[in-house]
mmCIF file of C-alpha atoms and ligand atoms in Angstrom:
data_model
loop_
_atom_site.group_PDB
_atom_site.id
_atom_site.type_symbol
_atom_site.label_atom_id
_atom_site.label_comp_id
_atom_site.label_asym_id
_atom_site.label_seq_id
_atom_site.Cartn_x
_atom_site.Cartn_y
_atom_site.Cartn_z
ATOM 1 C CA UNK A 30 -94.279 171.774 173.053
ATOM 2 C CA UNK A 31 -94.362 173.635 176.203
ATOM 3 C CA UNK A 32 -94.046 177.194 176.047
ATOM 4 C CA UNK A 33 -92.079 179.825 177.786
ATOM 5 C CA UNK A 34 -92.723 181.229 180.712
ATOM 6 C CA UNK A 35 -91.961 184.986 179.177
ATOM 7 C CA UNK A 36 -94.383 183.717 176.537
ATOM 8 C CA UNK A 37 -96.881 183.233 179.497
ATOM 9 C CA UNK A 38 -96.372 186.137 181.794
ATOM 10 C CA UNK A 39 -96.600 188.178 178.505
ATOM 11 C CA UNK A 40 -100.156 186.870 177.490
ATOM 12 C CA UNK A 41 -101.154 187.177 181.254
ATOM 13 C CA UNK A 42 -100.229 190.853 181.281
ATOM 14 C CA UNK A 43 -102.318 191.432 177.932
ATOM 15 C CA UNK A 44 -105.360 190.202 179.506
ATOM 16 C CA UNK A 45 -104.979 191.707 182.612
ATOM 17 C CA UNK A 46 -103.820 195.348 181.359
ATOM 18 C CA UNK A 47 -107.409 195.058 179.207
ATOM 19 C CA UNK A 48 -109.015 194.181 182.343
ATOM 20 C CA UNK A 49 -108.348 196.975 184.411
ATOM 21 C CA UNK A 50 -108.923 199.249 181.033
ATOM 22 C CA UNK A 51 -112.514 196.943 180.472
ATOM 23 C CA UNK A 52 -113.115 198.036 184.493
ATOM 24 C CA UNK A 53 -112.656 201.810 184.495
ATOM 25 C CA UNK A 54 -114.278 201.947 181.325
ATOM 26 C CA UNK A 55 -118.035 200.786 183.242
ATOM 27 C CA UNK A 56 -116.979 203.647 185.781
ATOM 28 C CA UNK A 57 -116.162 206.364 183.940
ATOM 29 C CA UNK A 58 -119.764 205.145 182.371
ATOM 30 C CA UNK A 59 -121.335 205.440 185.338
ATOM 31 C CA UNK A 60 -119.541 208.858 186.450
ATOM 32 C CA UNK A 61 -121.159 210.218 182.966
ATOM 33 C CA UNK A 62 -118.011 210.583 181.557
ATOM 34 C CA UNK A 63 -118.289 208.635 178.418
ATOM 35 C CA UNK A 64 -121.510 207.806 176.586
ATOM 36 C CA UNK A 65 -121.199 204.038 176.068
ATOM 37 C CA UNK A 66 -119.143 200.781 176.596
ATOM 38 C CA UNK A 67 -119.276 197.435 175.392
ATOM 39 C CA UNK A 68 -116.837 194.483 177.662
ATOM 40 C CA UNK A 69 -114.812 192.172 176.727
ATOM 41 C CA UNK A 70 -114.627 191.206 180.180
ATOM 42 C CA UNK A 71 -114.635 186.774 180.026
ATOM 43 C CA UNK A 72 -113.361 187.201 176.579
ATOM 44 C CA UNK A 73 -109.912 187.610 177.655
ATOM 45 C CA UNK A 74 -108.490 184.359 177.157
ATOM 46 C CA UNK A 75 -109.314 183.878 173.910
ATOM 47 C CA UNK A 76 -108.810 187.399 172.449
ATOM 48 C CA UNK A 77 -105.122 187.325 174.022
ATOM 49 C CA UNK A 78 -104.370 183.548 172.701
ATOM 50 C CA UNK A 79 -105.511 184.331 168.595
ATOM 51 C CA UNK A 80 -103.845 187.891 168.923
ATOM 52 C CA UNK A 81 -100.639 185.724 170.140
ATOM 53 C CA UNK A 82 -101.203 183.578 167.424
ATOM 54 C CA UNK A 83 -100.826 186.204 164.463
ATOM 55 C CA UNK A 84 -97.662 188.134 163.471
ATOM 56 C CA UNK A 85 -98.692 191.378 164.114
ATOM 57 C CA UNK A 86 -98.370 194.017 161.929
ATOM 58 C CA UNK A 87 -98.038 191.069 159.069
ATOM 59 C CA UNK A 88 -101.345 189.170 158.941
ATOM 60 C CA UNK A 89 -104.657 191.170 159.026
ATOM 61 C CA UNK A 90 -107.651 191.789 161.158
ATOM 62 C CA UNK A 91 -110.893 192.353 161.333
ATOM 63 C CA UNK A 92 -112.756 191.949 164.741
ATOM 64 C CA UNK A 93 -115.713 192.907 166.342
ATOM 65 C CA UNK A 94 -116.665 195.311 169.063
ATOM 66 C CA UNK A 95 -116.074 193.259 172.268
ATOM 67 C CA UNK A 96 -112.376 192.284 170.869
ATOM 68 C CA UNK A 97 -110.449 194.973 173.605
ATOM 69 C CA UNK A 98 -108.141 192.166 174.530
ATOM 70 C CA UNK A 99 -107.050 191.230 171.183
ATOM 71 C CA UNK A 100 -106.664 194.984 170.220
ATOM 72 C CA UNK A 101 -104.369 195.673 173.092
ATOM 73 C CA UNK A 102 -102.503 192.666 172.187
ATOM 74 C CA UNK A 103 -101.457 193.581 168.452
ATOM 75 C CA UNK A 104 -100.883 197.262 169.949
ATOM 76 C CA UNK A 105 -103.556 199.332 170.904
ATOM 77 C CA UNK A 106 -102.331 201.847 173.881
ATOM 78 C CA UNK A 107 -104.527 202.164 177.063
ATOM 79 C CA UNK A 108 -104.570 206.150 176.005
ATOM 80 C CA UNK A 109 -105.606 205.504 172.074
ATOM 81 C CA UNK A 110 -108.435 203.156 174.083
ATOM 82 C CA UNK A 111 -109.675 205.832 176.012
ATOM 83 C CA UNK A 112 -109.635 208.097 173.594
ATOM 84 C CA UNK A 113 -112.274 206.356 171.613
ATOM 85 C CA UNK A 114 -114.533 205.856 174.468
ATOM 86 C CA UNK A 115 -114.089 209.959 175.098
ATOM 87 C CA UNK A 116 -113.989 210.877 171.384
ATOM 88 C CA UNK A 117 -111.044 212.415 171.596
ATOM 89 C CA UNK A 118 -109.092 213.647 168.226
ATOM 90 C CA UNK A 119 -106.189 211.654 167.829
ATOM 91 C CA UNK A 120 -108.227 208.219 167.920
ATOM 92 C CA UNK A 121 -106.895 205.644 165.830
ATOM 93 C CA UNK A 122 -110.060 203.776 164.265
ATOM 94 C CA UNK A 123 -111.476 206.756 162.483
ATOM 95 C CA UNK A 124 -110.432 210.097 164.458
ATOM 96 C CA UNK A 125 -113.390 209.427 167.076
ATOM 97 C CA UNK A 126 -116.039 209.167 163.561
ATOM 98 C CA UNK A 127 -116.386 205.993 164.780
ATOM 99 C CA UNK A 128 -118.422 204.357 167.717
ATOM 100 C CA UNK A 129 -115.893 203.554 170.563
ATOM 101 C CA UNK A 130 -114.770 199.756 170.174
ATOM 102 C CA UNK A 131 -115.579 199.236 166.499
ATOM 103 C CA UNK A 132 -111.693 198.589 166.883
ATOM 104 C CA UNK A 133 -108.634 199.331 163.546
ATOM 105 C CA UNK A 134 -105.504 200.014 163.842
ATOM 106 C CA UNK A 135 -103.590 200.915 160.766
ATOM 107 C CA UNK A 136 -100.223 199.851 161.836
ATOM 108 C CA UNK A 137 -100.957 196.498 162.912
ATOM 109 C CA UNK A 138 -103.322 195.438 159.776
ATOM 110 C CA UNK A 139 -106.562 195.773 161.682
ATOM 111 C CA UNK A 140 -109.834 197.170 159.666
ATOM 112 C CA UNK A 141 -112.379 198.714 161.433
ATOM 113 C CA UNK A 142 -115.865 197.427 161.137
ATOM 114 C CA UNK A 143 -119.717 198.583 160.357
ATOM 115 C CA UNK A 144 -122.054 198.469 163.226
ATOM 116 C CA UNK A 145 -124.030 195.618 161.051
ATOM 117 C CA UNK A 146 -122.868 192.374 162.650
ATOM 118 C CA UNK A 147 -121.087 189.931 160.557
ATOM 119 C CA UNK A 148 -119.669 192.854 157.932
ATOM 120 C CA UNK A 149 -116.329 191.982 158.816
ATOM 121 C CA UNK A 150 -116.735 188.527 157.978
ATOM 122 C CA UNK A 151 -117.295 189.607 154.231
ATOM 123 C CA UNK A 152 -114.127 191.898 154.559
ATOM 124 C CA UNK A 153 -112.099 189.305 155.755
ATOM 125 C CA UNK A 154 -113.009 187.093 152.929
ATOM 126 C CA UNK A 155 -111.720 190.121 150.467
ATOM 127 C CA UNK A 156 -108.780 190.878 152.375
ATOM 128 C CA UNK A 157 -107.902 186.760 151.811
ATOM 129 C CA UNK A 158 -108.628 186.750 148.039
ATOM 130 C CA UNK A 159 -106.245 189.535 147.928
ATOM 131 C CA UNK A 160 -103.817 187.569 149.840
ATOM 132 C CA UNK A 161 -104.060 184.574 147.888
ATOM 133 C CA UNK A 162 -103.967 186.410 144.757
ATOM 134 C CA UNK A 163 -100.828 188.653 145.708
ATOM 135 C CA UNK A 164 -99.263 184.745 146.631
ATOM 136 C CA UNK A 165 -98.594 186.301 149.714
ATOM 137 C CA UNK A 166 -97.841 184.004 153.338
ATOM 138 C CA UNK A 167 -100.594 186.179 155.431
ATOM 139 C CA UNK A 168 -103.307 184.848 157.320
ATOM 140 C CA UNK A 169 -106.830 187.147 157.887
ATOM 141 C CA UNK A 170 -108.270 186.134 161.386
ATOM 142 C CA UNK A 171 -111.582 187.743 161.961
ATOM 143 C CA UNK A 172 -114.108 187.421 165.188
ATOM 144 C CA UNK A 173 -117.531 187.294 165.612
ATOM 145 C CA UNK A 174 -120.103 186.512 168.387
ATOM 146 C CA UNK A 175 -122.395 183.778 168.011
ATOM 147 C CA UNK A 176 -125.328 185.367 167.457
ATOM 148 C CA UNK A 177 -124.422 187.142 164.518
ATOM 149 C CA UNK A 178 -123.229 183.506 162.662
ATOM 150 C CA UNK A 179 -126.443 183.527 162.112
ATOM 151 C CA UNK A 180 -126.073 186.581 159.630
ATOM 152 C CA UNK A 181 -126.605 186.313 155.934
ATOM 153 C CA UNK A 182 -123.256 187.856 155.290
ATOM 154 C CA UNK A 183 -121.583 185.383 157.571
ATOM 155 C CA UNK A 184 -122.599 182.728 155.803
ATOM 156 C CA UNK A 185 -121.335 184.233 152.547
ATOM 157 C CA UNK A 186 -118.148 184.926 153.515
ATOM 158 C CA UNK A 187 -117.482 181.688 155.283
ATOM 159 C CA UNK A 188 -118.802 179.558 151.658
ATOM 160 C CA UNK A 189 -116.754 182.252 149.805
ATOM 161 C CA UNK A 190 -113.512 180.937 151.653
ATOM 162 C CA UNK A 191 -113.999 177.982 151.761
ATOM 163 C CA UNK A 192 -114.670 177.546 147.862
ATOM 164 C CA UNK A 193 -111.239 180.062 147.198
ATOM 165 C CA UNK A 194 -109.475 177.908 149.882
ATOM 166 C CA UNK A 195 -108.595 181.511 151.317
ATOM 167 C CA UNK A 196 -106.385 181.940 154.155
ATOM 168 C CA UNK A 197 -108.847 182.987 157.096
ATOM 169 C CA UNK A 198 -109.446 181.922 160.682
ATOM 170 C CA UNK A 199 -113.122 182.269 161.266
ATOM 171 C CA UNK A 200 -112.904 182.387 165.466
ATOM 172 C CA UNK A 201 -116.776 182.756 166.845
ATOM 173 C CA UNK A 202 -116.589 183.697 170.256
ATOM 174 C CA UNK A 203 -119.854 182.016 171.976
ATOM 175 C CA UNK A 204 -120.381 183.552 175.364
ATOM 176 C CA UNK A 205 -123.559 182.332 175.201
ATOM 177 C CA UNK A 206 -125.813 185.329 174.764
ATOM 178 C CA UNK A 207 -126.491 187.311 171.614
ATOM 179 C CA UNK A 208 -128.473 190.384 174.003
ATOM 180 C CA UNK A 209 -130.638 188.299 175.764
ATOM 181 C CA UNK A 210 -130.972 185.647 172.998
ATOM 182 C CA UNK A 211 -129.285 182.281 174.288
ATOM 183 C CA UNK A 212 -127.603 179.902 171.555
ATOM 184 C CA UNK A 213 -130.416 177.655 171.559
ATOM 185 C CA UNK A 214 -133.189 180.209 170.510
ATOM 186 C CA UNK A 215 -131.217 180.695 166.911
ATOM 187 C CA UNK A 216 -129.004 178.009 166.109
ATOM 188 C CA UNK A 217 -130.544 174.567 165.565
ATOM 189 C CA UNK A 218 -126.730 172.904 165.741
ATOM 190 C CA UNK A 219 -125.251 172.358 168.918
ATOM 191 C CA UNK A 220 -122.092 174.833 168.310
ATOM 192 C CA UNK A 221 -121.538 177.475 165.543
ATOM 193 C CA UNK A 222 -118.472 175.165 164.891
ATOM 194 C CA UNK A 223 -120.916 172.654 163.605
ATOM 195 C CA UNK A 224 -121.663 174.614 160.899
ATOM 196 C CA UNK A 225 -118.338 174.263 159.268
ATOM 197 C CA UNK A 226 -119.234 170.966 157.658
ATOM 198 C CA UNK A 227 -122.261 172.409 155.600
ATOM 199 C CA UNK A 228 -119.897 174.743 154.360
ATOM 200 C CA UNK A 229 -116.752 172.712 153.591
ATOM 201 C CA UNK A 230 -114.267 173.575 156.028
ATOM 202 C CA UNK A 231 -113.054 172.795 159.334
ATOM 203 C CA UNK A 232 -115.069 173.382 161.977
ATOM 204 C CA UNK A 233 -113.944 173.047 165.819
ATOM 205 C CA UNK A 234 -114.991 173.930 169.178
ATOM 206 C CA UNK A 235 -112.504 174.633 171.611
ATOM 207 C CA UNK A 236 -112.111 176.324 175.497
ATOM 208 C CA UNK A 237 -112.126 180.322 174.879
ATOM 209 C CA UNK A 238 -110.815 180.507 178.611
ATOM 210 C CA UNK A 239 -107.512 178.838 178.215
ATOM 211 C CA UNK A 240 -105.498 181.182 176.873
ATOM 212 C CA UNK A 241 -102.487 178.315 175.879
ATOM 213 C CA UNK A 242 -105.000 176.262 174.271
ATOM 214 C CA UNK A 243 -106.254 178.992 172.231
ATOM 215 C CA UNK A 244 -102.849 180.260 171.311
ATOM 216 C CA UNK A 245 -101.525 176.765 170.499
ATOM 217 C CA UNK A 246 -104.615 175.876 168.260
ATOM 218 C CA UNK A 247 -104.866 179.069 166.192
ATOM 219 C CA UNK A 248 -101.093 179.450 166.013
ATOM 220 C CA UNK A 249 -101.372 175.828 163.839
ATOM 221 C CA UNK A 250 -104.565 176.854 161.637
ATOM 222 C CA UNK A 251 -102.635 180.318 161.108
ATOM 223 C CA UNK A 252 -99.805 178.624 159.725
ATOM 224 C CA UNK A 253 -101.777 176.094 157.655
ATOM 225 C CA UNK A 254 -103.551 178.966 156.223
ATOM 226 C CA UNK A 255 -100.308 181.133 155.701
ATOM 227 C CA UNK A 256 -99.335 178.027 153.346
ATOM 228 C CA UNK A 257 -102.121 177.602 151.458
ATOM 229 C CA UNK A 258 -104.102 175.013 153.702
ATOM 230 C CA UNK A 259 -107.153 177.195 153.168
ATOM 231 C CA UNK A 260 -109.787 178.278 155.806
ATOM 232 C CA UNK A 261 -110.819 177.092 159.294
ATOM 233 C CA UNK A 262 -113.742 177.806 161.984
ATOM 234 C CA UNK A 263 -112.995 177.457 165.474
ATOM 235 C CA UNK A 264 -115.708 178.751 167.890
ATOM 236 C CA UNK A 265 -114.104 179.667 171.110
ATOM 237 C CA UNK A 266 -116.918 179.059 174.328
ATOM 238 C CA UNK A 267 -116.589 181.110 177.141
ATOM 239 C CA UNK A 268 -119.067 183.260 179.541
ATOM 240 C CA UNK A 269 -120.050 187.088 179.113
ATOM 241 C CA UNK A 270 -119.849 188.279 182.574
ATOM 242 C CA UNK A 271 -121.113 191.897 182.156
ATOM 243 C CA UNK A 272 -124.598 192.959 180.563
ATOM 244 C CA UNK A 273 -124.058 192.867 176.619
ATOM 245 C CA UNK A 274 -123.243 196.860 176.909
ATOM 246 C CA UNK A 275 -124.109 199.717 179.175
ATOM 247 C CA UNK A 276 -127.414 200.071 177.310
ATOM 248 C CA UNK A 277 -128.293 196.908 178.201
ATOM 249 C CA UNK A 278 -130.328 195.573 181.771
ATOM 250 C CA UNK A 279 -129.612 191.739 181.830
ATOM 251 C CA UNK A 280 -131.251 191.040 185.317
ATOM 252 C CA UNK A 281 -134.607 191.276 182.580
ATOM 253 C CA UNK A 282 -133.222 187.700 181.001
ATOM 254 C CA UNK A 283 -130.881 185.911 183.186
ATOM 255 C CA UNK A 284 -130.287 185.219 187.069
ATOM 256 C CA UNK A 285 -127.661 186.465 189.179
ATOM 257 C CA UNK A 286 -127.301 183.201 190.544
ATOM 258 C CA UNK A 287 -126.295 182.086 187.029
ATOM 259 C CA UNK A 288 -124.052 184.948 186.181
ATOM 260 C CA UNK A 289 -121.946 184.576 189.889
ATOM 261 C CA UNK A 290 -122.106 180.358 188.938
ATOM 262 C CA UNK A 291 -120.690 181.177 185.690
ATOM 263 C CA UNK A 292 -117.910 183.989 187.197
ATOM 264 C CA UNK A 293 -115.745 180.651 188.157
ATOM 265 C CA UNK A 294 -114.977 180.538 184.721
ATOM 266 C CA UNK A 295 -113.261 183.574 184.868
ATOM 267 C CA UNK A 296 -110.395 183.200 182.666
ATOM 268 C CA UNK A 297 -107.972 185.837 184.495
ATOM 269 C CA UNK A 298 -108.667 184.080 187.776
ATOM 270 C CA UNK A 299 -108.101 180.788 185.850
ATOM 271 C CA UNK A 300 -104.531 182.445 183.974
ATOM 272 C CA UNK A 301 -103.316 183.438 187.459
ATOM 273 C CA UNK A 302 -103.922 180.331 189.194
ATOM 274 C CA UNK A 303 -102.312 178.382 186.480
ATOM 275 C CA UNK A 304 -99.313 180.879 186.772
ATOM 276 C CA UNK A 305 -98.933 180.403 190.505
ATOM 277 C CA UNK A 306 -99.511 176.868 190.016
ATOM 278 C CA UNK A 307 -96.560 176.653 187.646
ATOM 279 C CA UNK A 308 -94.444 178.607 189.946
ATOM 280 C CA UNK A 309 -94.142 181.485 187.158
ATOM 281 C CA UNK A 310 -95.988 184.222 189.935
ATOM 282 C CA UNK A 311 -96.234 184.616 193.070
ATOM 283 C CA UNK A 312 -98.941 186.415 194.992
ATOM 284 C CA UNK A 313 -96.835 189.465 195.588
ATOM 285 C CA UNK A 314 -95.363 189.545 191.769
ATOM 286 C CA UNK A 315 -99.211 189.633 190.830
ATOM 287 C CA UNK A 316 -100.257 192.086 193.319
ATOM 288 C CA UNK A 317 -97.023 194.558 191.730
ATOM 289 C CA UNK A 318 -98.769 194.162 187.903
ATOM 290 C CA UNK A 319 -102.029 194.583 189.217
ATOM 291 C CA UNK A 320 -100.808 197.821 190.321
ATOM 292 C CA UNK A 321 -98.738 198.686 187.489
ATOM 293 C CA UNK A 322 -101.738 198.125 185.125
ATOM 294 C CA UNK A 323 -103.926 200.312 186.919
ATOM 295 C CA UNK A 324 -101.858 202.902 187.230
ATOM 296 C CA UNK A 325 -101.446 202.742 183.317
ATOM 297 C CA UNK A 326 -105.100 202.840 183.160
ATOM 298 C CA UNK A 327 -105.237 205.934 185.436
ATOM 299 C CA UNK A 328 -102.418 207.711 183.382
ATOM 300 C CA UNK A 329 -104.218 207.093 180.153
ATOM 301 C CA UNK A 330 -107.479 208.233 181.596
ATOM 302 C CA UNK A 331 -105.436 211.607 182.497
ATOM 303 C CA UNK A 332 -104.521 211.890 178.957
ATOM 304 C CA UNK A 333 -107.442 211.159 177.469
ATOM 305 C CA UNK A 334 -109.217 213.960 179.653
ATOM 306 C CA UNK A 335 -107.147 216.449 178.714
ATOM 307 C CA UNK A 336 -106.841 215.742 175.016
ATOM 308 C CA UNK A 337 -108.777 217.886 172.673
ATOM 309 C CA UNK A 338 -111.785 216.736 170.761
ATOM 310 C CA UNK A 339 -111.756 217.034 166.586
ATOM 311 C CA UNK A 340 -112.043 220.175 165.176
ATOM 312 C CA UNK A 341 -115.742 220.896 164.341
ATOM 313 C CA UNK A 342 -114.593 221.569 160.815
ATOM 314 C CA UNK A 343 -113.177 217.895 160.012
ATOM 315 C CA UNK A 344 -116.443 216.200 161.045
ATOM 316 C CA UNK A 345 -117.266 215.048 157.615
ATOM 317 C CA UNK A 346 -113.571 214.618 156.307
ATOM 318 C CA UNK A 347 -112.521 212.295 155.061
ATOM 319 C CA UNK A 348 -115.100 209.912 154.476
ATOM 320 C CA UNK A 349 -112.847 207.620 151.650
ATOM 321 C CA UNK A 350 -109.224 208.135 150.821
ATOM 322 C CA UNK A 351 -107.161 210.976 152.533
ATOM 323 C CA UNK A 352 -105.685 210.242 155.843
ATOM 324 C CA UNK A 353 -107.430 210.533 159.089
ATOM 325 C CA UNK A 354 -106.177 213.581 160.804
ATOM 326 C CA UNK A 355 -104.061 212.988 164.048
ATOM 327 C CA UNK A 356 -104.433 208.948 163.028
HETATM 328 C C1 TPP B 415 -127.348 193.217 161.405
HETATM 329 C C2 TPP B 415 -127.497 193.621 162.831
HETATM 330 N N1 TPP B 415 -128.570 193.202 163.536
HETATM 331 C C3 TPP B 415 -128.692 193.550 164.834
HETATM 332 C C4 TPP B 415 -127.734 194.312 165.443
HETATM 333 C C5 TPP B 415 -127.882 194.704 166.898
HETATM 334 N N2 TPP B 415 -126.938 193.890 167.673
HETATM 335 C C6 TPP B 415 -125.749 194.388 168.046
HETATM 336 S S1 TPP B 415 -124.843 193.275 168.896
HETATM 337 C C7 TPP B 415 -126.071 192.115 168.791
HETATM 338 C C8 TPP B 415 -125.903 190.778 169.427
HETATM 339 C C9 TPP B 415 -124.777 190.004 168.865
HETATM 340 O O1 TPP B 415 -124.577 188.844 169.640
HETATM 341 P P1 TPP B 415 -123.362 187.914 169.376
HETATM 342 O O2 TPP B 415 -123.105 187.793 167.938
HETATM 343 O O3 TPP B 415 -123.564 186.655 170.143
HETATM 344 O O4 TPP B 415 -122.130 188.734 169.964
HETATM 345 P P2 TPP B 415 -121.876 189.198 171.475
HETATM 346 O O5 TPP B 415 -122.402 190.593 171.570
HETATM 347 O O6 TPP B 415 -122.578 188.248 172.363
HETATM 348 O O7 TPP B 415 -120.403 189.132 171.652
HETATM 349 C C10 TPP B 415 -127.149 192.599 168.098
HETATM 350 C C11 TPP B 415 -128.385 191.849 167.827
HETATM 351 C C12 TPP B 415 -126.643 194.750 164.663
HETATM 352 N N3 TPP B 415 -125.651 195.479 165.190
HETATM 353 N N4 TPP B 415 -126.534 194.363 163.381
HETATM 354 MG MG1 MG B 416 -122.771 186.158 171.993
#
């Protein structure tokens, strides 16, 4: 079925808004004005597609740290973004406890996760016990890297769905790197995806920078698994563009050659040339929300600046069940 152009332009704007927020976040790193930033930047297509996928605010969450995209498409504001990367009080995920991008967000069913990789997995599985055991028609998607499939707790949680027949998307975004690690160095199957069939589920391996494709194939698994059709893998391949975070040097394990090769893979280039293709855009139209998103960045830059950080006194409060002040 082909979908709708407004269906389109709004996916587009989702990946471009977290763009220009993905962008300004590496300068305000490099202006000293925030202590640390990890990009989703080549993610974008994918993020945007699964977060289209799942009705938000019904179904549940629980991604990983490069998952800006999908955040900002189930809800996150530009300002609650950069509040996190300030550690400003108000910030959604754990009143600015938290590391910036280890993403939640209450009010659309997103949990925040540990800095452990592959934790969320095992959350996910519990969150789609609960599901099936409340007989409710919710679907779990949670997101992972590549790398960290190689995790104990991965593995767990993936066999623990699959034997329960829970209703979770497993989506493994491979952009190739895990640091500096390449697939290759830790996985001896071709694609993470391949792994489904050891653990008795379906495994597939689809284009992480086509954000229809994406969209179409986890809106289907998300419904199969809102019904009871049980669990499914789908590893999503695309490119990480930027160094793995602002800690990180990656001219020490890869060329530029190969990261400007790669860059033609961008999937907002590919989005808007598809959208101009189509007719949907023109130049100028594109030019306008170019302009509109960055001045949304700018704005919530502004109010992030100006916002106060937490009070000294609520540092260690609350660790476990009272709400998060300003949250
Ligand atoms: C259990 C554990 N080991 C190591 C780390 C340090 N670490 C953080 S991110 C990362 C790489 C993860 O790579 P991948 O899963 O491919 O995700 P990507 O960052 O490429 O999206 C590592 C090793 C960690 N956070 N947790
Ligand atoms: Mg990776």
């Amino acid at each position: 079925m082909e979908l709708s152009s407004e269906l389109k332009k709004e996916m587009y704007w989702m990946m471009l808004l977290s763009r220009r927020l993905d962008e300004r976040a590496w300068v305000l790193h490099r202006q000293g004005k925030i202590a640390f930033h990890i990009s989703g930047i080549g993610h974008e297509a994918a993020q945007v597609g699964a977060a289209f996928a799942l009705k938000r605010g019904h179904d549940w969450v629980t991604p990983y740290y490069r998952d800006l995209a999908l955040m900002v498409s189930l809800g996150l504001t530009p300002e609650e973004f950069m509040l996190s990367l300030m550690g400003k009080a108000g910030e959604p995920s754990s009143g600015s406890r938290q590391m910036p991008s280890h993403f939640g967000l209450r009010r659309v069913n997103a949990v925040s996760h540990s800095a452990p990789v592959a934790t969320q997995a095992v959350h996910a599985a519990g969150i789609g016990l609960a599901i099936k055991i409340k007989k409710e028609k919710k679907v779990v998607l949670t997101t992972i890297g590549e790398g960290s499939t190689s995790q104990g707790e991965w593995y767990e949680a993936v066999n623990w769905a699959a034997v329960h027949q829970l209703p979770v998307i497993f989506l493994v975004q491979n952009n190739q790197y895990a640091i500096s690690v390449p697939p290759e160095m830790q996985m001896a199957v071709k694609s993470a995806a391949d792994k489904a069939c050891g653990l008795g589920l379906p495994g597939q391996m689809i284009d992480g920078t086509d954000v229809i494709a994406v969209y179409e194939i986890i809106s289907e698994l998300a419904e199969a698994a809102r019904n009871g059709k049980g669990p499914a893998l789908v590893e999503a391949k695309m490119y990480r563009i930027t160094p793995h975070s602002s800690d990180d040097d990656d001219r020490t394990y890869r060329s530029r050659e190969e990261v400007e090769e790669n860059k033609k893979f961008d999937p907002l280039l590919l989005t808007k040339a598809r959208l101009i293709d189509e007719g949907i855009y023109t130049e100028k139209d594109l030019e306008d929300l170019d302009k509109k998103a960055k001045q949304m960045v700018t704005d919530a830059v502004k109010t992030a600046e100006e916002a106060p950080y937490p009070a000294a006194e609520e540092a260690a409060y609350p660790v476990y069940a009272e709400e998060v002040p300003n949250a």
